[in-house]
Short mmCIF file of C-alpha atoms and ligand atoms in Angstrom, two decimals:
data_model
loop_
_atom_site.label_atom_id
_atom_site.label_comp_id
_atom_site.label_asym_id
_atom_site.label_seq_id
_atom_site.Cartn_x
_atom_site.Cartn_y
_atom_site.Cartn_z
CA MET A 26 46.68 -16.73 51.15
CA ASP A 27 46.45 -12.97 51.07
CA VAL A 28 48.30 -11.21 48.21
CA GLN A 29 48.91 -7.48 48.11
CA VAL A 30 51.06 -4.78 46.55
CA THR A 31 53.17 -2.95 49.10
CA GLY A 32 53.99 0.75 49.05
CA LYS A 33 56.87 0.25 51.46
CA ALA A 34 60.52 0.20 50.50
CA LEU A 35 62.30 -3.15 50.51
CA LYS A 36 64.40 -2.24 53.49
CA GLU A 37 61.37 -1.44 55.64
CA LEU A 38 59.25 -4.52 54.98
CA ALA A 39 59.05 -6.70 58.05
CA CYS A 40 58.65 -10.29 56.80
CA ASP A 41 59.96 -13.80 57.26
CA ALA A 42 61.58 -13.84 53.85
CA LEU A 43 62.28 -11.58 50.92
CA VAL A 44 62.68 -13.32 47.54
CA VAL A 45 64.77 -11.55 44.90
CA GLY A 46 65.62 -12.69 41.37
CA ALA A 47 68.83 -13.09 39.42
CA ILE A 48 69.44 -14.21 35.86
CA ARG A 49 72.22 -16.00 34.06
CA SER A 50 73.84 -13.93 31.33
CA LYS A 51 76.17 -14.90 28.49
CA THR A 52 77.85 -11.52 28.32
CA GLU A 53 78.00 -10.14 31.86
CA GLN A 54 81.49 -10.90 33.21
CA SER A 55 81.63 -8.89 36.44
CA THR A 56 79.66 -11.20 38.75
CA ASN A 57 80.57 -14.50 37.11
CA GLY A 58 77.72 -14.25 34.61
CA VAL A 59 74.96 -13.42 37.09
CA ILE A 60 72.78 -10.31 36.71
CA LEU A 61 71.07 -9.24 39.92
CA SER A 62 67.64 -7.64 39.86
CA GLN A 63 67.15 -4.12 41.19
CA ALA A 64 65.79 -5.54 44.44
CA ALA A 65 68.76 -7.91 44.72
CA LYS A 66 71.13 -4.98 44.19
CA GLU A 67 69.43 -3.05 47.00
CA VAL A 68 69.92 -6.02 49.30
CA ASP A 69 73.52 -6.34 48.16
CA ALA A 70 74.18 -2.69 49.01
CA VAL A 71 72.74 -3.01 52.52
CA LEU A 72 74.75 -6.17 53.13
CA GLY A 73 77.99 -4.64 51.92
CA GLY A 74 78.35 -6.59 48.68
CA LEU A 75 77.62 -10.03 50.15
CA LEU A 76 75.52 -11.08 47.15
CA THR A 77 78.01 -10.02 44.51
CA GLY A 78 80.62 -11.89 46.49
CA ILE A 79 78.57 -15.08 46.50
CA CYS A 80 78.09 -14.79 42.72
CA SER A 81 81.70 -13.95 41.93
CA GLY A 82 82.85 -16.89 44.00
CA GLY A 83 80.77 -19.20 41.80
CA GLU A 84 78.50 -20.33 44.63
CA PHE A 85 75.36 -19.06 42.87
CA GLN A 86 75.00 -19.16 39.10
CA GLY A 87 71.44 -18.03 38.46
CA SER A 88 70.12 -21.18 36.81
CA LEU A 89 66.35 -21.65 36.94
CA GLY A 90 65.17 -22.54 40.43
CA GLU A 91 68.63 -22.38 42.00
CA MET A 92 68.42 -20.77 45.45
CA THR A 93 70.74 -19.29 48.00
CA THR A 94 69.65 -18.18 51.46
CA ILE A 95 71.12 -15.19 53.26
CA TYR A 96 70.39 -14.46 56.91
CA THR A 97 70.20 -10.74 57.42
CA MET A 98 71.22 -10.55 61.10
CA GLY A 99 69.06 -7.49 61.66
CA LYS A 100 70.56 -5.46 58.82
CA LEU A 101 67.27 -5.71 56.94
CA THR A 102 63.73 -5.97 58.32
CA ALA A 103 63.36 -9.24 56.37
CA LYS A 104 64.58 -12.17 58.46
CA ARG A 105 66.12 -13.89 55.48
CA VAL A 106 66.64 -13.23 51.80
CA ILE A 107 66.28 -15.92 49.16
CA VAL A 108 68.02 -15.24 45.89
CA VAL A 109 66.35 -17.37 43.23
CA GLY A 110 67.72 -18.02 39.76
CA LEU A 111 65.51 -17.24 36.79
CA GLY A 112 67.73 -19.07 34.33
CA PRO A 113 69.37 -17.87 31.10
CA GLN A 114 68.57 -14.34 30.00
CA ASP A 115 67.46 -15.35 26.50
CA ALA A 116 64.91 -17.86 27.86
CA LEU A 117 63.17 -15.48 30.27
CA ASN A 118 59.39 -15.42 30.09
CA ALA A 119 56.32 -15.50 32.32
CA GLN A 120 56.74 -19.24 32.81
CA THR A 121 60.30 -18.93 34.19
CA LEU A 122 59.00 -16.38 36.70
CA ARG A 123 56.09 -18.66 37.58
CA ARG A 124 58.43 -21.60 38.13
CA ALA A 125 61.01 -19.62 40.11
CA SER A 126 58.29 -18.18 42.33
CA ALA A 127 56.79 -21.65 42.85
CA ILE A 128 60.14 -23.18 43.77
CA ALA A 129 61.05 -20.39 46.21
CA THR A 130 57.67 -20.24 47.96
CA ARG A 131 57.43 -24.02 48.17
CA HIS A 132 60.84 -24.08 49.81
CA LEU A 133 59.85 -21.25 52.16
CA GLN A 134 56.63 -22.98 53.15
CA GLN A 135 58.57 -26.12 53.99
CA THR A 136 61.02 -24.13 56.11
CA GLY A 137 58.48 -22.28 58.20
CA ALA A 138 58.04 -18.86 56.58
CA HIS A 139 54.60 -17.25 56.85
CA GLN A 140 54.95 -13.74 55.47
CA VAL A 141 56.82 -13.45 52.20
CA VAL A 142 57.79 -10.58 49.92
CA LEU A 143 58.24 -11.39 46.23
CA ALA A 144 60.53 -9.17 44.16
CA LEU A 145 61.59 -11.41 41.27
CA PHE A 146 60.94 -8.93 38.48
CA LEU A 147 63.89 -7.54 36.56
CA ASP A 148 63.71 -4.34 34.61
CA GLY A 149 64.35 -5.06 30.94
CA MET A 150 62.68 -8.48 31.02
CA PRO A 151 60.74 -9.42 27.87
CA VAL A 152 57.66 -9.61 30.12
CA GLU A 153 55.48 -6.68 31.21
CA GLU A 154 55.55 -5.98 34.90
CA GLU A 155 51.81 -6.75 35.19
CA LEU A 156 52.17 -10.21 33.61
CA ALA A 157 55.25 -10.75 35.77
CA ALA A 158 53.20 -9.94 38.87
CA GLN A 159 50.44 -12.30 37.77
CA ALA A 160 52.99 -15.06 37.12
CA GLN A 161 54.66 -14.62 40.53
CA VAL A 162 51.30 -14.88 42.29
CA GLU A 163 50.32 -17.94 40.24
CA GLY A 164 53.67 -19.52 41.00
CA ALA A 165 53.26 -18.93 44.73
CA LEU A 166 49.73 -20.32 44.92
CA LEU A 167 50.45 -23.29 42.65
CA GLY A 168 53.82 -24.02 44.24
CA THR A 169 52.55 -24.06 47.83
CA TYR A 170 49.51 -26.22 47.04
CA THR A 171 49.29 -29.39 49.11
CA PHE A 172 46.69 -32.12 49.52
CA LYS A 173 46.96 -33.28 53.12
CA LYS A 174 43.36 -33.50 54.27
CA TYR A 175 43.61 -37.24 54.94
CA LEU A 176 46.91 -37.00 56.82
CA HIS A 177 47.12 -36.70 60.56
CA SER A 178 48.71 -33.25 60.59
CA ASP A 179 52.42 -33.06 61.35
CA ASP A 180 52.88 -29.66 59.80
CA ASN A 181 53.27 -27.64 63.01
CA GLY A 182 51.38 -24.71 61.57
CA ARG A 183 53.41 -24.43 58.39
CA GLY A 184 51.89 -22.39 55.62
CA ILE A 185 52.42 -19.06 53.89
CA THR A 186 49.62 -16.72 54.87
CA LYS A 187 50.68 -13.43 53.31
CA ILE A 188 52.44 -12.39 50.12
CA TRP A 189 53.49 -8.88 49.23
CA LEU A 190 54.71 -7.77 45.85
CA VAL A 191 57.10 -4.85 45.43
CA PRO A 192 56.32 -2.67 42.39
CA ALA A 193 59.12 -1.56 40.07
CA LYS A 194 57.45 1.10 37.94
CA ALA A 195 53.91 -0.07 37.17
CA SER A 196 50.96 1.49 39.00
CA THR A 197 49.57 -0.14 42.11
CA THR A 198 46.12 -0.46 40.53
CA SER A 199 47.34 -2.25 37.41
CA LEU A 200 49.49 -4.57 39.52
CA GLU A 201 46.62 -5.32 41.86
CA GLN A 202 44.43 -6.26 38.90
CA ALA A 203 47.13 -8.55 37.54
CA MET A 204 47.63 -10.18 40.92
CA HIS A 205 43.91 -10.70 41.28
CA LYS A 206 43.82 -12.43 37.90
CA GLY A 207 46.77 -14.58 38.97
CA SER A 208 45.14 -15.66 42.20
CA VAL A 209 41.78 -16.39 40.52
CA LEU A 210 43.50 -18.59 37.93
CA ALA A 211 45.68 -20.38 40.48
CA GLU A 212 42.80 -20.96 42.90
CA ALA A 213 40.70 -22.43 40.09
CA THR A 214 43.63 -24.69 39.21
CA ASN A 215 43.98 -25.80 42.82
CA PHE A 216 40.24 -26.49 42.98
CA ALA A 217 40.66 -28.78 39.94
CA ARG A 218 43.71 -30.41 41.57
CA ASP A 219 41.67 -31.17 44.69
CA LEU A 220 39.02 -32.90 42.58
CA VAL A 221 41.66 -35.08 40.89
CA ASN A 222 43.55 -35.85 44.11
CA GLU A 223 40.45 -36.92 46.03
CA PRO A 224 40.27 -40.72 46.35
CA PRO A 225 37.73 -42.47 44.14
CA ASN A 226 35.66 -43.70 47.08
CA VAL A 227 35.03 -40.05 47.98
CA LEU A 228 34.90 -38.43 44.57
CA THR A 229 32.15 -40.50 42.96
CA PRO A 230 30.13 -39.11 40.02
CA THR A 231 27.56 -37.92 42.57
CA GLU A 232 30.22 -36.10 44.60
CA LEU A 233 31.74 -34.54 41.47
CA ALA A 234 28.29 -33.22 40.58
CA ASN A 235 27.81 -31.93 44.14
CA ARG A 236 31.12 -30.10 44.09
CA ALA A 237 30.43 -28.59 40.68
CA SER A 238 27.03 -27.50 41.88
CA ALA A 239 28.40 -25.97 45.11
CA MET A 240 31.03 -24.07 43.10
CA ALA A 241 28.33 -22.85 40.68
CA GLU A 242 26.25 -21.61 43.60
CA GLN A 243 29.22 -19.79 45.12
CA PHE A 244 30.40 -18.20 41.86
CA GLY A 245 27.02 -17.41 40.34
CA LEU A 246 26.85 -19.97 37.52
CA GLU A 247 23.76 -21.82 36.36
CA CYS A 248 23.98 -25.52 37.11
CA GLU A 249 21.88 -28.45 35.94
CA ILE A 250 22.58 -32.12 36.71
CA LEU A 251 20.97 -34.73 34.45
CA GLU A 252 20.09 -38.11 35.96
CA ARG A 253 19.90 -41.54 34.32
CA THR A 254 16.24 -41.16 33.23
CA GLN A 255 17.04 -37.90 31.44
CA MET A 256 20.05 -39.53 29.78
CA GLN A 257 17.72 -42.28 28.58
CA GLU A 258 15.30 -39.71 27.14
CA LEU A 259 18.18 -37.98 25.33
CA GLY A 260 19.57 -41.29 24.04
CA MET A 261 22.97 -40.99 25.68
CA GLY A 262 23.93 -44.60 24.94
CA GLY A 263 27.66 -44.03 25.42
CA LEU A 264 27.47 -42.67 28.95
CA LEU A 265 24.73 -45.14 29.90
CA GLY A 266 26.65 -48.08 28.43
CA VAL A 267 29.86 -47.30 30.29
CA SER A 268 28.02 -46.71 33.57
CA GLN A 269 25.86 -49.84 33.52
CA GLY A 270 28.47 -51.96 35.33
CA SER A 271 28.76 -49.54 38.24
CA ALA A 272 26.77 -49.31 41.45
CA GLU A 273 27.27 -45.53 41.41
CA PRO A 274 24.77 -43.58 39.28
CA PRO A 275 26.17 -41.57 36.34
CA LYS A 276 25.66 -37.81 36.15
CA PHE A 277 25.68 -35.32 33.29
CA ILE A 278 26.81 -31.94 34.62
CA ILE A 279 25.89 -28.71 32.83
CA LEU A 280 27.32 -25.37 33.97
CA ARG A 281 26.39 -22.13 32.22
CA TYR A 282 28.16 -18.79 32.29
CA GLN A 283 26.11 -15.98 30.71
CA SER A 284 28.05 -12.84 29.95
CA ALA A 285 26.09 -9.67 30.69
CA SER A 286 27.05 -8.20 27.30
CA LYS A 287 26.52 -11.21 25.00
CA SER A 288 23.05 -12.48 25.82
CA SER A 289 22.04 -13.67 22.33
CA ASP A 290 25.21 -15.55 21.45
CA LYS A 291 25.19 -19.35 21.99
CA GLY A 292 28.88 -19.21 22.86
CA MET A 293 31.49 -21.85 23.37
CA ALA A 294 31.40 -25.30 25.00
CA LEU A 295 33.94 -26.88 27.32
CA VAL A 296 33.49 -30.64 27.48
CA GLY A 297 35.16 -32.87 30.07
CA LYS A 298 35.75 -36.60 30.52
CA GLY A 299 34.72 -37.47 34.06
CA ILE A 300 35.58 -41.11 34.71
CA THR A 301 35.94 -41.05 38.51
CA PHE A 302 37.63 -44.45 38.40
CA ASP A 303 38.71 -46.39 35.33
CA THR A 304 39.23 -50.09 36.03
CA GLY A 305 39.02 -50.81 32.32
CA GLY A 306 35.73 -52.66 32.90
CA ILE A 307 35.46 -56.21 31.51
CA SER A 308 38.70 -55.49 29.60
CA LEU A 309 40.27 -55.08 33.05
CA LYS A 310 43.47 -53.06 33.45
CA PRO A 311 46.54 -54.60 35.13
CA ALA A 312 46.82 -53.91 38.89
CA GLU A 313 50.04 -51.93 38.64
CA ARG A 314 49.34 -48.20 38.99
CA MET A 315 45.62 -48.71 38.60
CA ASP A 316 45.22 -46.36 41.59
CA GLU A 317 46.22 -43.50 39.30
CA MET A 318 43.00 -44.06 37.38
CA LYS A 319 41.23 -42.02 40.07
CA GLY A 320 42.58 -39.15 37.96
CA ASP A 321 40.61 -40.20 34.89
CA MET A 322 38.27 -37.28 35.58
CA ALA A 323 41.03 -34.67 35.18
CA GLY A 324 39.40 -33.37 31.98
CA ALA A 325 36.15 -32.83 33.89
CA ALA A 326 38.08 -31.14 36.71
CA ALA A 327 39.81 -28.88 34.17
CA VAL A 328 36.58 -27.61 32.65
CA ILE A 329 34.85 -27.22 36.04
CA GLY A 330 37.93 -25.35 37.34
CA ALA A 331 38.01 -23.17 34.22
CA MET A 332 34.34 -22.30 34.78
CA GLN A 333 35.19 -21.10 38.28
CA ALA A 334 37.87 -18.78 36.87
CA ILE A 335 35.56 -17.62 34.06
CA ALA A 336 32.79 -16.84 36.55
CA SER A 337 35.24 -14.60 38.46
CA LEU A 338 36.96 -12.93 35.52
CA LYS A 339 33.72 -12.39 33.56
CA PRO A 340 34.87 -12.37 29.92
CA ALA A 341 32.36 -11.09 27.31
CA VAL A 342 31.63 -14.53 25.90
CA ASN A 343 29.04 -17.15 26.86
CA VAL A 344 30.45 -20.49 28.01
CA THR A 345 28.73 -23.83 28.69
CA ALA A 346 30.54 -26.68 30.41
CA LEU A 347 29.35 -30.24 29.79
CA VAL A 348 30.69 -33.15 31.82
CA SER A 349 29.86 -36.84 31.43
CA THR A 350 30.75 -38.56 34.66
CA THR A 351 30.63 -42.22 35.68
CA GLU A 352 32.83 -45.04 36.91
CA ASN A 353 34.06 -47.73 34.52
CA MET A 354 33.62 -50.99 36.45
CA PRO A 355 33.49 -54.72 35.66
CA SER A 356 30.41 -56.55 36.92
CA GLY A 357 27.57 -58.80 35.84
CA THR A 358 25.76 -55.78 34.48
CA ALA A 359 28.79 -54.23 32.75
CA TYR A 360 28.91 -53.52 29.02
CA ARG A 361 30.91 -56.02 26.97
CA PRO A 362 33.26 -56.21 23.99
CA GLY A 363 30.94 -57.01 21.09
CA ASP A 364 28.14 -54.72 22.30
CA ILE A 365 26.92 -52.00 19.97
CA LEU A 366 26.03 -48.66 21.60
CA ARG A 367 23.97 -45.85 20.06
CA ILE A 368 25.23 -42.34 20.86
CA MET A 369 22.95 -39.31 21.32
CA ASN A 370 23.45 -38.12 17.71
CA GLY A 371 22.22 -41.52 16.43
CA LYS A 372 25.58 -42.98 15.39
CA THR A 373 26.42 -46.53 16.51
CA ILE A 374 29.74 -47.77 17.91
CA GLU A 375 30.94 -51.37 17.96
CA ILE A 376 32.65 -52.04 21.30
CA VAL A 377 35.93 -53.94 21.10
CA ASN A 378 37.61 -52.99 24.39
CA THR A 379 35.68 -51.69 27.39
CA ASP A 380 38.79 -49.81 28.52
CA ALA A 381 38.30 -47.34 25.65
CA GLU A 382 35.40 -45.80 27.59
CA GLY A 383 36.41 -42.14 27.42
CA ARG A 384 35.47 -41.65 23.76
CA LEU A 385 32.03 -43.14 24.47
CA VAL A 386 31.10 -40.78 27.29
CA LEU A 387 32.59 -37.84 25.39
CA ALA A 388 30.63 -38.74 22.25
CA ASP A 389 27.37 -38.04 24.09
CA ALA A 390 28.63 -34.78 25.58
CA LEU A 391 29.96 -33.59 22.20
CA SER A 392 26.64 -34.52 20.56
CA TYR A 393 24.86 -32.49 23.24
CA ALA A 394 27.12 -29.47 22.60
CA SER A 395 26.65 -29.76 18.86
CA LYS A 396 22.87 -30.09 19.19
CA GLU A 397 22.81 -26.91 21.29
CA GLY A 398 24.67 -25.13 18.47
CA LEU A 399 27.68 -24.30 20.64
CA SER A 400 30.94 -23.41 18.86
CA PRO A 401 33.82 -23.67 19.34
CA ILE A 402 33.68 -26.91 21.30
CA ILE A 403 36.80 -27.76 23.29
CA ASP A 404 36.97 -31.10 25.02
CA VAL A 405 39.54 -32.09 27.61
CA ALA A 406 40.23 -35.72 28.48
CA THR A 407 42.74 -38.18 29.90
CA LEU A 408 41.91 -40.18 26.82
CA THR A 409 44.79 -42.40 25.73
CA GLY A 410 47.99 -44.05 26.91
CA ALA A 411 49.15 -43.48 23.33
CA VAL A 412 49.45 -39.72 23.85
CA VAL A 413 51.78 -40.42 26.80
CA VAL A 414 53.94 -42.55 24.50
CA ALA A 415 53.94 -39.80 21.87
CA LEU A 416 54.42 -36.68 23.99
CA GLY A 417 55.27 -37.79 27.52
CA ASN A 418 54.48 -35.57 30.49
CA THR A 419 55.46 -32.30 28.85
CA SER A 420 52.93 -31.47 26.14
CA ALA A 421 49.27 -32.34 25.83
CA GLY A 422 48.05 -33.60 22.45
CA LEU A 423 45.99 -31.09 20.50
CA PHE A 424 43.60 -32.39 17.84
CA SER A 425 41.36 -30.04 15.90
CA ASN A 426 39.26 -29.53 12.79
CA ASP A 427 40.17 -25.84 12.70
CA THR A 428 43.70 -24.47 12.35
CA LYS A 429 42.80 -21.05 13.71
CA LEU A 430 41.29 -22.49 16.88
CA SER A 431 44.28 -24.77 17.26
CA ASP A 432 46.67 -21.78 16.91
CA GLU A 433 44.64 -19.83 19.48
CA ILE A 434 44.92 -22.66 22.00
CA ILE A 435 48.68 -22.93 21.48
CA ALA A 436 48.99 -19.13 21.87
CA ALA A 437 46.90 -19.13 25.06
CA GLY A 438 49.15 -21.92 26.34
CA LYS A 439 52.23 -19.77 25.73
CA VAL A 440 50.72 -17.17 28.08
CA THR A 441 49.88 -19.72 30.79
CA GLY A 442 52.97 -21.90 30.40
CA GLU A 443 50.93 -24.97 29.38
CA LYS A 444 52.12 -26.78 26.25
CA PHE A 445 49.86 -28.18 23.53
CA TRP A 446 51.29 -29.97 20.53
CA PRO A 447 49.23 -30.20 17.32
CA MET A 448 48.66 -33.75 16.08
CA PRO A 449 47.54 -34.82 12.59
CA MET A 450 43.88 -35.42 11.78
CA ASP A 451 44.16 -36.68 8.17
CA ALA A 452 41.24 -38.64 6.77
CA GLU A 453 43.46 -41.73 6.36
CA TYR A 454 43.46 -42.24 10.15
CA GLY A 455 39.68 -42.53 10.03
CA GLU A 456 40.03 -45.78 8.03
CA GLN A 457 41.30 -47.51 11.16
CA VAL A 458 38.00 -47.01 12.99
CA LYS A 459 35.60 -48.33 10.35
CA SER A 460 33.37 -51.20 11.42
CA ASP A 461 31.53 -53.82 9.36
CA ILE A 462 28.52 -53.90 11.65
CA ALA A 463 28.25 -50.39 13.14
CA ASP A 464 28.91 -46.81 12.00
CA ILE A 465 32.18 -46.68 13.92
CA LYS A 466 34.59 -49.16 15.50
CA GLN A 467 35.54 -48.15 19.03
CA THR A 468 39.32 -48.56 18.64
CA GLY A 469 41.78 -48.43 15.77
CA GLY A 470 44.57 -50.67 17.06
CA ARG A 471 47.95 -49.65 18.46
CA ALA A 472 49.10 -47.44 15.60
CA ALA A 473 48.44 -43.72 16.18
CA GLY A 474 46.16 -44.55 19.11
CA SER A 475 45.65 -40.98 20.25
CA VAL A 476 44.83 -39.84 16.71
CA THR A 477 42.28 -42.57 15.99
CA ALA A 478 40.60 -41.76 19.33
CA ALA A 479 40.32 -38.13 18.19
CA LYS A 480 38.97 -39.26 14.80
CA ILE A 481 36.14 -41.01 16.65
CA LEU A 482 35.31 -37.87 18.63
CA GLU A 483 35.19 -35.88 15.39
CA HIS A 484 32.08 -37.86 14.37
CA PHE A 485 30.08 -36.16 17.11
CA VAL A 486 30.83 -32.45 16.73
CA GLY A 487 28.71 -31.74 13.66
CA ASP A 488 29.60 -28.41 12.04
CA ALA A 489 31.16 -26.87 15.12
CA LYS A 490 34.74 -25.72 15.30
CA TRP A 491 36.29 -28.22 17.67
CA ALA A 492 39.49 -29.04 19.49
CA HIS A 493 40.32 -32.03 21.67
CA LEU A 494 43.02 -31.86 24.35
CA ASP A 495 44.41 -35.24 25.41
CA ILE A 496 45.89 -34.59 28.85
CA ALA A 497 46.57 -38.23 29.85
CA GLY A 498 50.30 -37.49 30.21
CA THR A 499 50.13 -33.97 31.63
CA SER A 500 47.35 -34.06 34.23
CA TYR A 501 49.30 -35.95 36.86
CA VAL A 502 52.93 -36.11 38.05
CA ASP A 503 53.97 -39.36 39.71
CA SER A 504 56.84 -37.86 41.71
CA LYS A 505 57.14 -34.52 43.44
CA LYS A 506 58.84 -31.67 41.61
CA PRO A 507 60.58 -28.63 43.10
CA TYR A 508 57.63 -26.54 41.89
CA GLN A 509 54.81 -28.92 42.68
CA GLU A 510 53.46 -31.71 44.78
CA LYS A 511 53.11 -35.29 43.51
CA GLY A 512 49.64 -35.77 42.00
CA ALA A 513 47.28 -33.57 40.02
CA THR A 514 48.69 -30.67 38.00
CA GLY A 515 45.45 -28.87 37.13
CA MET A 516 46.51 -28.98 33.46
CA ALA A 517 44.39 -26.89 31.05
CA VAL A 518 42.40 -24.90 33.64
CA ARG A 519 44.33 -21.69 33.09
CA THR A 520 44.59 -22.09 29.32
CA LEU A 521 40.84 -22.63 28.95
CA ALA A 522 40.14 -19.51 31.03
CA GLU A 523 42.74 -17.51 29.10
CA LEU A 524 41.18 -18.68 25.84
CA ALA A 525 37.73 -17.54 26.96
CA MET A 526 39.19 -14.12 27.72
CA GLN A 527 40.80 -13.95 24.30
CA MET A 528 37.57 -15.04 22.59
CA GLU A 529 35.85 -11.87 23.79
CA LYS A 530 38.12 -9.74 21.58
N1 BES B 23 42.00 -43.50 31.00
C1 BES B 23 42.70 -44.24 30.03
C2 BES B 23 43.87 -43.47 29.40
C3 BES B 23 44.98 -43.11 30.32
C4 BES B 23 46.17 -43.80 30.27
C5 BES B 23 44.91 -42.00 31.15
C6 BES B 23 47.23 -43.44 31.10
C7 BES B 23 45.94 -41.66 31.97
C8 BES B 23 47.11 -42.37 31.94
C9 BES B 23 41.75 -44.65 28.91
O1 BES B 23 40.43 -44.84 29.28
C10 BES B 23 42.22 -45.94 28.36
O2 BES B 23 42.23 -46.88 29.09
N2 BES B 23 42.62 -45.95 27.09
C11 BES B 23 43.09 -47.11 26.46
C12 BES B 23 42.46 -47.17 25.09
C13 BES B 23 42.73 -48.46 24.36
C14 BES B 23 42.02 -49.60 25.03
C15 BES B 23 42.27 -48.30 22.94
C16 BES B 23 44.61 -47.00 26.33
O3 BES B 23 45.10 -45.91 26.08
O4 BES B 23 45.28 -48.01 26.54
MN1 MN B 24 40.01 -46.76 29.99
ZN1 ZN B 25 39.78 -43.80 30.91
#
C-alpha cells in the first residue's frame, strides 16, 4: 500500500472514497451534538448541507467507529464520502484516530475501494497533526491486514492500493516523516501477525529462524542461529529439555541492531518465547482450542517484528533480540514431571507440569542476555492462562524489577495504544515456587499464576533492569473485530519499537 501526502484540495482529489471525521460533543447543540471536521465541513458545503442534515436528523451521532456513506453523484471528484465517528470529544487521542481509520479502511476494502483519501484530523484535537497522520496510516495498514494465503481467492481483486492524506496546517515534510514512521510500525506489526497466523506445520522453529534471518538480511541486521550442539555447550537445559520430545530441532535466534552512534554500549535485550506449538507435552492440554497454541510464539514474533521496525527507524541505542524456539510435544523422548533441568545460569528447576514450558525456554534466553551484560532486558511471552483470567484480552500483564522501566513501558504503550497493567512482584510470591530438591519449583499452584511465573523468570536476569510482558490474552483475538481480522494482533511490536526510540533520549 502506497501512502502519500497530497497537495491537492479535497474537491479535486479523484479517488474511490474520501474519509472525513466527526466527533461527539457534550456542548455543541446545533448539529445534534456532532462536530464535523474541517474536511467534513468542506464536503457539507459542496453537497448543500447534506451532512449537517444527516447529523441533525439523528442518523449519525459520531460515536467511535460509526460510519455513514454518502454518494457524491459527481458533485465531488471522490466517488463516495465516508463520515466516520471519532467518539466523545473528551476521549480523543491517537488511538481513537487509529481505530476510526482502521474501521473505515477495513470497510472500504471490503466494499471494493482501491484509492482512498484520509482526512480524519480535526483542528483543536489534543493530538499533534503529525501523530494524527501516523495514527491514521497505522490504522489503515493494521485495519486492512488479512491472512488469506491458504484460501482459494474469492476476493475479486479487492484491496486498497493507495492512500492519500490531506494536510491541515503541518508541513508536507513533517507529515511525510510521520506517515513513514506509521507505515514502518504497522508493516512490522503485520509481519509479526503473519508469523503468528501461519499454521504450526509451516511455522516450525526452523522456519521461524529462516524468516527471522531473511528479515535480518533485508533490513541490515546481524543474525546468528544457534543449533542444538551450541545449546548443549552453553548449558541451555531449559530449551533443550522442552524440545527433547519433538522431532523438530530447536533454534536459538539472535538478532543484533548496532546503532551507528552508540558502538560501545551493550544496549538493551528483547527476549521472546517462541513455542511454535504448545501441546502441553506429557501434561497434555485438552483438545478444545488447542489449535490456538500455534500462537504460542507470539512473544518471539513481537520481538522479531520490533527488530524490523528498529532496523528501519534507526534509534541511537543498541538492541539485541534473543528468541528460544521449539515445539512442546509429548513423546517417548519428552521431558517429564519429576525431571530436574539445569538452566544456562546454573540454577536447577524441578518440573511439575510440562505445560509450564515457557518459563523454561525463557530462563535460558534471559540467562544469555544477562551474561552478555544487556540491560534493560524486556521479555515478551504468551506465558500464562492466569494473566487472561486476571486482565482478559484488553491489557497485557507487566512485571518488572524496576519502576522506572515499568513506567516507561506504560508510557510508550499510551503512544501506541497498547495497554500494559503493572502486576505485583512482592517477595512473598516467591515462596510459592520454592522446591525441596531443586533451586526452583517450576509452578506455584493456581493462586497468582501469572505472578509466580514472573517470579521464576526473575531468577535469571541477574543485575539487569528487567520487565516481562505476559501477552497470553492480548496476542490473539478469537473473533473478528470491526478494526481487525480474527487471529494475531501483533501485540507489543509497536510499543517495543517506540520504547527503543525513547531510550535514545
Ligand atoms: N502457552 C500457555 C499459556 C497460554 C494460555 C497462552 C492461553 C495463550 C492462551 C502456557 O505454556 C501454559 O500452558 N501455561 C500453563 C501454566 C501452568 C501449567 C502452570 C497455564 O497457564 O495453564
Ligand atoms: Mn504450555
Ligand atoms: Zn506455552
